[in-house]
Short mmCIF file of C-alpha atoms and ligand atoms in Angstrom, two decimals:
data_model
loop_
_atom_site.label_atom_id
_atom_site.label_comp_id
_atom_site.label_asym_id
_atom_site.label_seq_id
_atom_site.Cartn_x
_atom_site.Cartn_y
_atom_site.Cartn_z
CA UNK O 1 -16.71 -19.51 -20.91
CA UNK O 2 -18.51 -16.24 -20.25
CA UNK O 3 -16.58 -13.02 -19.81
CA UNK O 4 -17.36 -12.87 -16.11
CA UNK O 5 -16.95 -16.58 -15.28
CA UNK O 6 -13.38 -16.12 -14.23
CA UNK O 7 -14.57 -13.80 -11.50
CA UNK O 8 -16.84 -16.48 -10.03
CA UNK O 9 -14.85 -16.64 -6.77
CA UNK O 10 -14.95 -12.90 -6.35
CA UNK O 11 -18.65 -12.75 -7.21
CA UNK O 12 -19.36 -15.31 -4.48
CA UNK O 13 -17.36 -13.33 -1.95
CA UNK O 14 -19.10 -10.15 -3.00
CA UNK O 15 -22.53 -11.80 -2.63
CA UNK O 16 -21.56 -12.81 0.92
CA UNK O 17 -20.74 -9.23 1.66
CA UNK O 18 -24.01 -7.94 0.34
CA UNK O 19 -26.11 -10.41 2.34
CA UNK O 20 -25.26 -8.29 5.37
CA UNK O 21 -27.64 -5.67 4.03
CA UNK O 22 -25.27 -2.90 3.04
CA UNK O 23 -22.69 -3.05 0.33
CA UNK O 24 -19.46 -1.55 1.68
CA UNK O 25 -18.22 -0.93 -1.82
CA UNK O 26 -21.27 1.07 -2.84
CA UNK O 27 -21.91 3.26 0.15
CA UNK O 28 -23.80 6.38 -0.77
CA UNK O 29 -22.86 9.60 0.95
CA UNK O 30 -26.26 11.19 0.52
CA UNK O 31 -24.84 14.49 1.61
CA UNK O 32 -21.41 15.39 2.88
CA UNK O 33 -21.71 17.97 5.63
CA UNK O 34 -18.13 18.54 6.72
CA UNK O 35 -14.76 16.73 6.76
CA UNK O 36 -16.07 14.56 9.59
CA UNK O 37 -19.81 14.26 8.95
CA UNK O 38 -22.11 13.02 6.20
CA UNK O 39 -25.65 11.77 5.80
CA UNK O 40 -25.58 8.02 5.07
CA UNK O 41 -28.77 5.92 4.97
CA UNK O 42 -30.67 9.03 6.02
CA UNK O 43 -28.69 9.47 9.20
CA UNK O 44 -25.92 11.80 10.29
CA UNK O 45 -22.76 9.74 10.40
CA UNK O 46 -19.29 10.36 11.80
CA UNK O 47 -16.66 9.88 9.10
CA UNK O 48 -13.55 8.04 10.27
CA UNK O 49 -12.51 6.46 7.00
CA UNK O 50 -11.92 9.13 4.39
CA UNK O 51 -8.13 9.87 4.50
CA UNK O 52 -9.02 13.51 5.09
CA UNK O 53 -6.12 13.90 7.51
CA UNK O 54 -6.15 17.69 7.93
CA UNK O 55 -9.84 18.17 7.18
CA UNK O 56 -9.01 20.61 4.38
CA UNK O 57 -11.89 19.62 2.08
CA UNK O 58 -13.97 22.34 3.70
CA UNK O 59 -11.18 24.78 4.48
CA UNK O 60 -12.56 28.23 3.65
CA UNK O 61 -9.35 29.48 2.05
CA UNK O 62 -9.00 26.36 -0.14
CA UNK O 63 -12.62 26.53 -1.25
CA UNK O 64 -12.31 30.24 -2.06
CA UNK O 65 -9.16 29.63 -4.09
CA UNK O 66 -10.97 26.95 -6.11
CA UNK O 67 -14.00 29.15 -6.72
CA UNK O 68 -11.84 32.07 -7.84
CA UNK O 69 -9.94 29.83 -10.22
CA UNK O 70 -13.13 28.57 -11.83
CA UNK O 71 -14.30 32.15 -12.31
CA UNK O 72 -10.98 33.09 -13.84
CA UNK O 73 -10.08 30.06 -15.97
CA UNK O 74 -13.12 27.85 -16.26
CA UNK O 75 -13.99 24.36 -15.11
CA UNK O 76 -11.52 22.18 -16.97
CA UNK O 77 -8.46 22.01 -19.18
CA UNK O 78 -10.16 19.63 -21.67
CA UNK O 79 -6.90 17.88 -22.48
CA UNK O 80 -3.43 16.84 -21.50
CA UNK O 81 -0.47 19.11 -20.81
CA UNK O 82 1.29 18.01 -23.99
CA UNK O 83 -1.80 18.58 -26.14
CA UNK O 84 -3.46 21.62 -24.58
CA UNK O 85 -0.45 23.17 -22.91
CA UNK O 86 0.30 23.89 -19.27
CA UNK O 87 -1.58 26.62 -17.47
CA UNK O 88 0.59 29.08 -15.54
CA UNK O 89 -0.87 27.58 -12.37
CA UNK O 90 0.22 24.01 -13.21
CA UNK O 91 3.76 25.27 -13.49
CA UNK O 92 3.46 27.33 -10.31
CA UNK O 93 2.12 24.30 -8.41
CA UNK O 94 5.03 22.17 -9.61
CA UNK O 95 7.52 24.81 -8.55
CA UNK O 96 5.89 25.08 -5.10
CA UNK O 97 5.95 21.34 -4.48
CA UNK O 98 9.57 21.11 -5.61
CA UNK O 99 10.43 23.94 -3.21
CA UNK O 100 8.47 22.25 -0.41
CA UNK O 101 10.90 19.31 -0.62
CA UNK O 102 13.94 21.33 -1.64
CA UNK O 103 14.09 19.31 -4.87
CA UNK O 104 14.81 20.69 -8.32
CA UNK O 105 11.99 19.13 -10.32
CA UNK O 106 8.35 18.24 -9.95
CA UNK O 107 5.76 16.70 -12.23
CA UNK O 108 2.08 16.84 -11.38
CA UNK O 109 -0.29 14.06 -12.41
CA UNK O 110 -4.07 13.82 -12.54
CA UNK O 111 -4.12 11.25 -9.70
CA UNK O 112 -1.63 9.70 -7.33
CA UNK O 113 -2.44 6.34 -8.87
CA UNK O 114 -1.28 7.64 -12.23
CA UNK O 115 1.85 9.16 -10.72
CA UNK O 116 2.93 5.76 -9.38
CA UNK O 117 1.75 3.86 -12.41
CA UNK O 118 3.50 6.15 -14.86
CA UNK O 119 6.71 6.97 -13.05
CA UNK O 120 7.51 3.51 -11.69
CA UNK O 121 6.74 1.67 -14.92
CA UNK O 122 8.83 4.11 -16.94
CA UNK O 123 11.81 4.63 -14.62
CA UNK O 124 12.78 1.00 -14.72
CA UNK O 125 13.16 -0.29 -18.26
CA UNK O 126 14.31 -3.50 -19.92
CA UNK O 127 17.37 -4.95 -18.13
CA UNK O 128 16.61 -2.90 -15.01
CA UNK O 129 15.37 -4.27 -11.69
CA UNK O 130 12.41 -3.11 -9.68
CA UNK O 131 12.31 -4.18 -6.03
CA UNK O 132 9.02 -3.56 -4.26
CA UNK O 133 7.75 -4.04 -0.73
CA UNK O 134 5.32 -6.96 -0.53
CA UNK O 135 2.58 -4.72 0.93
CA UNK O 136 2.79 -2.11 -1.84
CA UNK O 137 -0.28 -0.20 -2.97
CA UNK O 138 -2.23 -1.41 -6.02
CA UNK O 139 -0.86 1.46 -8.11
CA UNK O 140 2.68 0.12 -7.55
CA UNK O 141 1.67 -3.43 -8.41
CA UNK O 142 -0.05 -2.19 -11.54
CA UNK O 143 3.10 -0.31 -12.54
CA UNK O 144 4.94 -3.63 -12.19
CA UNK O 145 2.57 -5.20 -14.69
CA UNK O 146 3.43 -2.49 -17.19
CA UNK O 147 7.17 -2.29 -16.76
CA UNK O 148 9.68 -4.19 -18.84
CA UNK O 149 12.01 -4.42 -15.86
CA UNK O 150 12.40 -7.56 -13.77
CA UNK O 151 10.27 -7.21 -10.63
CA UNK O 152 11.04 -8.85 -7.30
CA UNK O 153 9.13 -8.42 -4.04
CA UNK O 154 10.81 -8.23 -0.66
CA UNK O 155 9.24 -8.86 2.74
CA UNK O 156 7.23 -5.98 4.12
CA UNK O 157 9.33 -3.43 6.02
CA UNK O 158 12.30 -5.82 6.08
CA UNK O 159 15.58 -4.20 4.99
CA UNK O 160 17.45 -7.52 5.27
CA UNK O 161 14.99 -9.12 2.86
CA UNK O 162 15.64 -6.27 0.41
CA UNK O 163 19.37 -6.65 0.94
CA UNK O 164 19.27 -10.38 0.13
CA UNK O 165 17.54 -9.60 -3.16
CA UNK O 166 19.95 -6.82 -4.09
CA UNK O 167 22.89 -9.06 -3.20
CA UNK O 168 21.57 -11.87 -5.40
CA UNK O 169 21.57 -9.54 -8.38
CA UNK O 170 25.34 -9.56 -8.02
CA UNK O 171 27.10 -7.63 -10.74
CA UNK O 172 24.35 -7.99 -13.33
CA UNK O 173 24.16 -4.77 -15.32
CA UNK O 174 21.01 -2.66 -15.01
CA UNK O 175 19.61 -0.05 -12.63
CA UNK O 176 18.07 -1.08 -9.33
CA UNK O 177 14.97 0.87 -8.29
CA UNK O 178 13.56 0.23 -4.83
CA UNK O 179 9.95 1.25 -4.12
CA UNK O 180 8.81 2.04 -0.57
CA UNK O 181 5.90 3.78 1.11
CA UNK O 182 6.16 6.25 4.00
CA UNK O 183 3.07 5.03 5.83
CA UNK O 184 1.31 1.89 4.64
CA UNK O 185 -2.32 2.40 3.83
CA UNK O 186 -3.88 -0.59 5.53
CA UNK O 187 -2.19 -0.80 8.94
CA UNK O 188 -0.70 2.68 9.25
CA UNK O 189 2.81 1.36 9.88
CA UNK O 190 5.94 3.20 8.70
CA UNK O 191 8.88 1.94 6.69
CA UNK O 192 12.22 1.68 8.56
CA UNK O 193 13.43 4.20 6.02
CA UNK O 194 16.90 4.94 7.38
CA UNK O 195 17.84 1.25 7.25
CA UNK O 196 16.33 0.84 3.79
CA UNK O 197 18.28 3.85 2.52
CA UNK O 198 21.53 2.43 3.90
CA UNK O 199 20.94 -0.86 2.10
CA UNK O 200 20.13 1.01 -1.12
CA UNK O 201 23.30 3.09 -0.83
CA UNK O 202 25.39 -0.03 -0.29
CA UNK O 203 24.08 -1.54 -3.52
CA UNK O 204 23.79 1.65 -5.54
CA UNK O 205 20.01 1.41 -5.84
CA UNK O 206 17.65 4.29 -6.52
CA UNK O 207 14.97 4.94 -3.90
CA UNK O 208 11.41 5.88 -4.77
CA UNK O 209 9.12 6.56 -1.83
CA UNK O 210 5.37 7.05 -1.96
CA UNK O 211 4.40 9.51 0.79
CA UNK O 212 0.66 9.34 0.02
CA UNK O 213 -0.37 8.90 3.66
CA UNK O 214 2.50 10.78 5.28
CA UNK O 215 2.41 14.14 3.46
CA UNK O 216 1.49 16.69 6.11
CA UNK O 217 1.27 14.02 8.79
CA UNK O 218 4.98 13.38 9.35
CA UNK O 219 7.99 15.66 9.71
CA UNK O 220 8.42 19.08 11.29
CA UNK O 221 7.38 20.64 7.98
CA UNK O 222 4.98 17.87 6.96
CA UNK O 223 7.21 16.54 4.20
CA UNK O 224 6.66 12.99 5.28
CA UNK O 225 8.72 10.08 6.52
CA UNK O 226 11.70 11.15 4.42
CA UNK O 227 11.87 14.29 6.56
CA UNK O 228 11.56 12.40 9.86
CA UNK O 229 14.31 10.00 8.80
CA UNK O 230 16.46 12.86 7.51
CA UNK O 231 16.92 11.24 4.11
CA UNK O 232 15.19 13.60 1.67
CA UNK O 233 18.44 13.89 -0.29
CA UNK O 234 18.80 10.12 -0.44
CA UNK O 235 15.28 9.58 -1.80
CA UNK O 236 15.77 10.03 -5.52
CA UNK O 237 12.06 10.14 -6.25
CA UNK O 238 9.30 11.17 -3.86
CA UNK O 239 5.74 10.51 -4.98
CA UNK O 240 2.60 11.77 -3.29
CA UNK O 241 -1.05 12.55 -3.71
CA UNK O 242 -3.31 15.59 -3.37
CA UNK O 243 -6.26 13.33 -2.54
CA UNK O 244 -5.65 12.89 1.17
CA UNK O 245 -4.10 15.59 3.38
CA UNK O 246 -4.48 18.24 0.67
CA UNK O 247 -8.18 17.46 0.29
CA UNK O 248 -8.49 17.45 -3.51
CA UNK O 249 -7.21 15.13 -6.22
CA UNK O 250 -3.98 14.70 -8.14
CA UNK O 251 -0.49 13.29 -7.71
CA UNK O 252 3.12 14.36 -7.99
CA UNK O 253 6.68 13.18 -8.21
CA UNK O 254 9.72 15.27 -7.21
CA UNK O 255 13.37 14.60 -7.97
CA UNK O 256 16.79 16.23 -8.28
CA UNK O 257 17.70 14.21 -11.34
CA UNK O 258 18.80 16.70 -14.03
CA UNK O 259 17.05 14.70 -16.77
CA UNK O 260 13.82 14.27 -14.84
CA UNK O 261 11.76 16.29 -17.34
CA UNK O 262 12.22 13.61 -19.99
CA UNK O 263 9.42 11.81 -18.14
CA UNK O 264 7.02 14.43 -19.52
CA UNK O 265 7.39 12.90 -22.96
CA UNK O 266 7.78 9.28 -21.91
CA UNK O 267 5.24 8.66 -19.16
CA UNK O 268 2.01 7.75 -20.86
CA UNK O 269 -0.11 8.23 -17.72
CA UNK O 270 0.99 11.88 -17.91
CA UNK O 271 0.85 12.36 -21.67
CA UNK O 272 -2.47 10.81 -22.54
CA UNK O 273 -4.90 12.01 -19.90
CA UNK O 274 -6.37 15.42 -19.18
CA UNK O 275 -4.47 17.64 -16.76
CA UNK O 276 -5.88 18.87 -13.45
CA UNK O 277 -8.55 21.58 -13.74
CA UNK O 278 -7.80 25.13 -12.51
CA UNK O 279 -10.00 24.79 -9.41
CA UNK O 280 -8.08 21.74 -8.17
CA UNK O 281 -4.70 23.29 -8.88
CA UNK O 282 -5.75 26.41 -6.96
CA UNK O 283 -7.12 24.56 -3.93
CA UNK O 284 -4.04 22.32 -3.77
CA UNK O 285 -1.70 25.32 -3.88
CA UNK O 286 -3.68 26.88 -1.05
CA UNK O 287 -3.78 23.59 0.90
CA UNK O 288 0.00 23.38 0.68
CA UNK O 289 0.19 26.90 2.15
CA UNK O 290 -2.12 25.80 4.96
CA UNK O 291 0.09 22.77 5.67
CA UNK O 292 3.09 25.09 5.99
CA UNK O 293 1.30 27.77 7.99
CA UNK O 294 -0.65 25.60 10.43
CA UNK O 295 1.56 22.91 12.00
CA UNK O 296 -1.00 22.70 14.79
CA UNK O 297 -3.14 20.60 12.43
CA UNK O 298 -0.43 17.94 12.55
CA UNK O 299 -0.41 18.07 16.36
CA UNK O 300 -4.20 17.75 16.44
CA UNK O 301 -4.06 14.80 14.05
CA UNK O 302 -1.58 12.91 16.23
CA UNK O 303 -3.52 13.74 19.40
CA UNK O 304 -6.54 12.18 17.72
CA UNK O 305 -4.51 9.17 16.62
CA UNK O 306 -3.46 8.65 20.24
CA UNK O 307 -7.05 8.94 21.49
CA UNK O 308 -8.36 6.31 19.08
CA UNK O 309 -5.37 3.97 19.02
CA UNK O 310 -4.75 3.97 22.78
CA UNK O 311 -8.48 3.83 23.50
CA UNK O 312 -9.02 0.76 21.33
CA UNK O 313 -5.82 -0.87 22.55
CA UNK O 314 -6.88 -0.44 26.17
CA UNK O 315 -10.13 -2.24 25.38
CA UNK O 316 -8.22 -5.18 24.01
CA UNK O 317 -8.48 -4.72 20.25
CA UNK O 318 -5.63 -5.96 18.08
CA UNK O 319 -4.29 -3.03 16.08
CA UNK O 320 -1.61 -2.18 13.54
CA UNK O 321 1.89 -2.10 15.05
CA UNK O 322 2.18 1.63 15.77
CA UNK O 323 0.38 4.96 15.95
CA UNK O 324 -0.50 6.23 12.49
CA UNK O 325 -3.10 8.43 10.80
CA UNK O 326 -4.52 5.10 9.63
CA UNK O 327 -5.53 2.77 12.46
CA UNK O 328 -6.14 -0.78 11.30
CA UNK O 329 -8.27 -2.92 13.64
CA UNK O 330 -7.75 -6.66 13.15
CA UNK O 331 -10.82 -8.87 13.14
CA UNK O 332 -10.79 -12.66 13.01
CA UNK O 333 -12.33 -13.15 9.57
CA UNK O 334 -14.07 -11.58 6.61
CA UNK O 335 -17.67 -12.01 7.76
CA UNK O 336 -16.95 -10.70 11.26
CA UNK O 337 -15.27 -7.66 9.70
CA UNK O 338 -18.24 -6.99 7.45
CA UNK O 339 -20.77 -7.52 10.24
CA UNK O 340 -18.76 -5.27 12.56
CA UNK O 341 -18.51 -2.61 9.87
CA UNK O 342 -22.24 -2.71 9.32
CA UNK O 343 -23.01 -2.51 13.04
CA UNK O 344 -20.80 0.58 13.24
CA UNK O 345 -22.65 2.18 10.35
CA UNK O 346 -25.93 1.45 12.12
CA UNK O 347 -24.45 3.21 15.14
CA UNK O 348 -23.60 6.22 13.00
CA UNK O 349 -19.87 5.71 12.41
CA UNK O 350 -18.31 5.20 9.00
CA UNK O 351 -14.96 3.42 8.61
CA UNK O 352 -13.54 1.29 5.79
CA UNK O 353 -13.68 -2.46 5.79
CA UNK O 354 -10.76 -4.21 4.15
CA UNK O 355 -10.82 -7.93 3.46
CA UNK O 356 -8.75 -10.33 1.36
CA UNK O 357 -7.52 -10.14 -1.36
CA UNK O 358 -7.10 -6.38 -0.81
CA UNK O 359 -5.17 -6.87 2.43
CA UNK O 360 -1.69 -8.14 3.28
CA UNK O 361 -1.41 -11.69 4.66
CA UNK O 362 -5.12 -12.30 4.17
CA UNK O 363 -6.13 -10.27 7.22
CA UNK O 364 -9.58 -8.76 7.71
CA UNK O 365 -9.57 -5.21 8.96
CA UNK O 366 -11.58 -2.20 9.89
CA UNK O 367 -9.52 0.62 8.53
CA UNK O 368 -10.01 3.90 10.39
CA UNK O 369 -8.40 7.13 9.24
CA UNK O 370 -8.22 10.16 11.47
CA UNK O 371 -8.78 13.80 10.85
CA UNK O 372 -7.22 16.78 12.64
CA UNK O 373 -10.71 18.17 13.23
CA UNK O 374 -12.24 15.11 14.87
CA UNK O 375 -13.07 16.03 18.45
CA UNK O 376 -11.93 14.02 21.43
CA UNK O 377 -15.60 13.46 22.33
CA UNK O 378 -16.29 11.98 18.90
CA UNK O 379 -13.38 9.58 19.21
CA UNK O 380 -14.12 8.60 22.82
CA UNK O 381 -17.65 7.84 21.68
CA UNK O 382 -16.26 5.77 18.81
CA UNK O 383 -14.13 3.69 21.20
CA UNK O 384 -17.22 3.08 23.33
CA UNK O 385 -19.32 2.03 20.37
CA UNK O 386 -16.60 -0.27 19.05
CA UNK O 387 -16.11 -1.82 22.46
CA UNK O 388 -19.83 -2.59 22.67
CA UNK O 389 -19.91 -4.10 19.21
CA UNK O 390 -16.68 -5.96 19.92
CA UNK O 391 -18.33 -7.67 22.91
CA UNK O 392 -21.47 -8.48 20.92
CA UNK O 393 -19.40 -10.10 18.22
CA UNK O 394 -17.22 -11.96 20.69
CA UNK O 395 -14.14 -10.14 19.44
CA UNK O 396 -13.62 -8.75 22.92
CA UNK O 397 -14.36 -10.82 26.00
CA UNK O 398 -17.79 -10.12 27.45
CA UNK O 399 -17.21 -8.55 30.88
CA UNK O 400 -20.43 -9.92 32.37
CA UNK O 401 -19.77 -13.45 31.16
CA UNK O 402 -16.27 -13.34 32.52
CA UNK O 403 -17.54 -12.17 35.88
CA UNK O 404 -20.21 -14.88 35.91
CA UNK O 405 -17.67 -17.55 34.97
CA UNK O 406 -15.43 -16.48 37.80
CA UNK O 407 -18.08 -17.03 40.41
CA UNK L 1 27.00 -16.98 0.02
CA UNK L 2 25.39 -19.89 1.76
CA UNK L 3 23.94 -20.03 5.22
CA UNK L 4 25.00 -22.57 7.79
CA UNK L 5 21.41 -23.74 7.88
CA UNK L 6 21.54 -24.79 4.25
CA UNK L 7 24.86 -26.51 4.70
CA UNK L 8 23.56 -28.76 7.46
CA UNK L 9 20.47 -29.64 5.44
CA UNK L 10 22.52 -30.69 2.48
CA UNK L 11 25.49 -32.11 4.25
CA UNK L 12 24.97 -35.78 3.42
CA UNK L 13 26.82 -37.91 0.90
CA UNK L 14 26.38 -36.86 -2.71
CA UNK L 15 24.38 -33.78 -1.78
CA UNK L 16 27.53 -32.40 -0.23
CA UNK L 17 29.39 -32.19 -3.54
CA UNK L 18 26.31 -30.78 -5.23
CA UNK L 19 26.25 -28.04 -2.64
CA UNK L 20 29.56 -26.78 -3.93
CA UNK L 21 27.94 -26.05 -7.27
CA UNK L 22 24.89 -24.65 -5.51
CA UNK L 23 23.05 -27.76 -6.63
CA UNK L 24 20.16 -28.99 -4.58
CA UNK L 25 18.21 -32.14 -5.23
CA UNK L 26 14.86 -31.90 -6.92
CA UNK L 27 13.28 -33.95 -4.16
CA UNK L 28 14.59 -31.48 -1.63
CA UNK L 29 13.02 -28.51 -3.41
CA UNK L 30 9.73 -30.31 -3.92
CA UNK L 31 9.66 -31.35 -0.29
CA UNK L 32 10.09 -27.73 0.76
CA UNK L 33 7.37 -26.51 -1.63
CA UNK L 34 4.98 -29.14 -0.27
CA UNK L 35 5.57 -27.98 3.29
CA UNK L 36 4.34 -24.53 2.22
CA UNK L 37 1.40 -25.84 0.22
CA UNK L 38 0.07 -28.43 2.67
CA UNK L 39 -2.24 -26.00 4.50
CA UNK L 40 -4.04 -25.39 1.19
CA UNK L 41 -4.62 -29.01 0.26
CA UNK L 42 -8.20 -30.11 -0.33
CA UNK L 43 -9.65 -33.59 -0.66
CA UNK L 44 -7.78 -36.87 -0.75
CA UNK L 45 -5.33 -36.23 -3.57
CA UNK L 46 -1.85 -35.62 -2.21
CA UNK L 47 0.23 -32.73 -3.48
CA UNK L 48 2.55 -33.97 -6.23
CA UNK L 49 4.74 -32.64 -9.00
CA UNK L 50 1.81 -32.20 -11.36
CA UNK L 51 -0.39 -30.37 -8.84
CA UNK L 52 -1.57 -27.12 -10.41
CA UNK L 53 -0.92 -24.72 -7.57
CA UNK L 54 -3.55 -22.05 -8.21
CA UNK L 55 -6.23 -24.53 -9.30
CA UNK L 56 -5.93 -27.76 -7.34
CA UNK L 57 -5.34 -26.02 -4.01
CA UNK L 58 -7.14 -23.28 -2.09
CA UNK L 59 -4.19 -20.90 -2.15
CA UNK L 60 -4.80 -17.40 -3.57
CA UNK L 61 -2.42 -15.43 -5.76
CA UNK L 62 -1.12 -13.23 -2.94
CA UNK L 63 -0.35 -16.24 -0.77
CA UNK L 64 1.45 -17.83 -3.72
CA UNK L 65 3.65 -14.76 -4.02
CA UNK L 66 4.33 -14.84 -0.26
CA UNK L 67 5.27 -18.52 -0.47
CA UNK L 68 7.62 -17.69 -3.32
CA UNK L 69 9.34 -15.12 -1.11
CA UNK L 70 9.93 -17.80 1.55
CA UNK L 71 11.29 -20.23 -1.02
CA UNK L 72 13.52 -17.50 -2.46
CA UNK L 73 15.18 -17.05 0.91
CA UNK L 74 15.37 -20.77 1.62
CA UNK L 75 17.17 -21.46 -1.67
CA UNK L 76 18.88 -18.09 -2.06
CA UNK L 77 17.42 -17.20 -5.45
CA UNK L 78 15.10 -14.43 -6.65
CA UNK L 79 12.20 -15.36 -8.91
CA UNK L 80 10.92 -12.37 -10.91
CA UNK L 81 7.15 -11.78 -10.69
CA UNK L 82 6.75 -12.32 -14.42
CA UNK L 83 8.33 -15.76 -14.06
CA UNK L 84 6.08 -16.61 -11.12
CA UNK L 85 3.09 -15.73 -13.29
CA UNK L 86 4.11 -18.42 -15.79
CA UNK L 87 4.52 -21.17 -13.21
CA UNK L 88 1.54 -23.48 -12.86
CA UNK L 89 2.69 -26.75 -11.32
CA UNK L 90 4.84 -27.78 -8.39
CA UNK L 91 7.29 -29.33 -10.86
CA UNK L 92 7.64 -26.06 -12.76
CA UNK L 93 8.28 -24.16 -9.54
CA UNK L 94 10.92 -26.67 -8.46
CA UNK L 95 12.63 -26.56 -11.85
CA UNK L 96 12.65 -22.76 -11.84
CA UNK L 97 14.31 -22.70 -8.44
CA UNK L 98 16.93 -25.26 -9.51
CA UNK L 99 17.65 -23.46 -12.77
CA UNK L 100 18.09 -20.13 -11.00
CA UNK L 101 20.41 -21.72 -8.46
CA UNK L 102 22.50 -23.21 -11.22
CA UNK L 103 22.77 -19.84 -12.97
CA UNK L 104 23.87 -17.80 -9.99
C1 PLP I 501 -0.04 4.36 -0.86
C2 PLP I 501 -0.90 5.00 -1.89
N1 PLP I 501 -0.36 5.42 -3.03
C3 PLP I 501 -1.10 5.99 -4.00
C4 PLP I 501 -2.46 6.18 -3.86
C5 PLP I 501 -3.24 6.75 -4.99
O1 PLP I 501 -3.60 8.05 -4.74
P1 PLP I 501 -4.77 8.78 -5.55
O2 PLP I 501 -5.99 8.66 -4.72
O3 PLP I 501 -4.29 10.18 -5.67
O4 PLP I 501 -4.90 8.13 -6.88
C6 PLP I 501 -3.06 5.79 -2.65
C7 PLP I 501 -4.49 6.03 -2.38
O5 PLP I 501 -5.37 5.40 -2.85
C8 PLP I 501 -2.28 5.16 -1.66
O6 PLP I 501 -2.84 4.70 -0.54
#
């Protein structure tokens, strides 16, 4: 058997995708012009699929901070924190994130993926129990492959399903660690966090929440779903990423646990990879200041969510269950999703296409993510374009046909 | 704890005494598994104890894990993901469920 034979099924599916002309997994941004525009296939394209929720990738103050840091401290750290030491700015960034949440400790990672992978796989050890939401991000699933703890999934966003699993553990010794996400990355839906926290309290379980898509977007101060639900103190570990709202790259975990720092010498995804370069640390610190100083960006983001979500809903599209910075549009099957995605690209709009096995319950989706600096005109135009394509593809009823049939 | 639903299902003759020890007949478990797997059956060959779930049927790994969650709630057991990964046949899945029930 050849090395790649076991991927035969996937290769077939991938070939199907590519027959549509473009390969959604190898899109080339020939030139990125702004948080909402890029040149793709030689044409100016509206970006509605880049998780750039506040549009800070081109924020003047963040860019200046990064440039200054490069001038001052160079382009890279060329090693990990334990090997090459921490720069003053790494430590300052950790302190600022901890303060942002009112938590005592923070560890910064080179990506959010590594933060989840490292923290989750290390927190729960042999004889412990890890309980994860069925729709968890790949980084959480991968952590489960690495952990020595027993892993059980519970039904997505279903506190009673979690409770049944905690109850079944009975009085077995071992820590219980429950992993949740603030906003889920495919459909933009939120966890019923208050209910989950109550269940966890009842069974003495630790709560780890990944606020990757909710940092900045949710809460009066942008701390995420834990702020909205008023349970920051009950979330023992809050993980997040710098790669979305903060417009750069990197991940973090905050906690009040007095022994938290032991993770610095136990989490391999922290110990054995190079630390963030000075430019990134500087732009992230500045982006965090912007998040605090400009709450209007959050308002703009949600106004834009309403424009797109309500606009598509009114046209008859089937969407994720609630408003979110991610708007997932359900399509009947994989090939329709890919064809639809391609037609949108031809019309100058870039979104993500998500098809099984990357999606929960085998659904096929167009995954749109909004930006505070999208304009209402851009989004109204997008709804129009999607409505047109939806009729062409038979996803929405064709008005003319319906009228003709009625006669 | 046992739900009323389970009690009615098992409330016949010998099964009733087994219920007290959380026992459930093998046939019962297999029947339930087959209900979940039927949509993924291909060709003429019926689903049986020796059916290799991921190979003989069109079910993907995520759908297998979702089916396991349903079975967990039906039989009030939790099957760790690492155990699921080692299960290949319908028989193995049924035995795992029965063993876990007996232990709890
Ligand atoms: C829920 C969730 N967690 C973690 C990550 C990983 O973040 P990063 O891009 O920083 O690796 C992502 C994004 O891909 C995500 O959607």
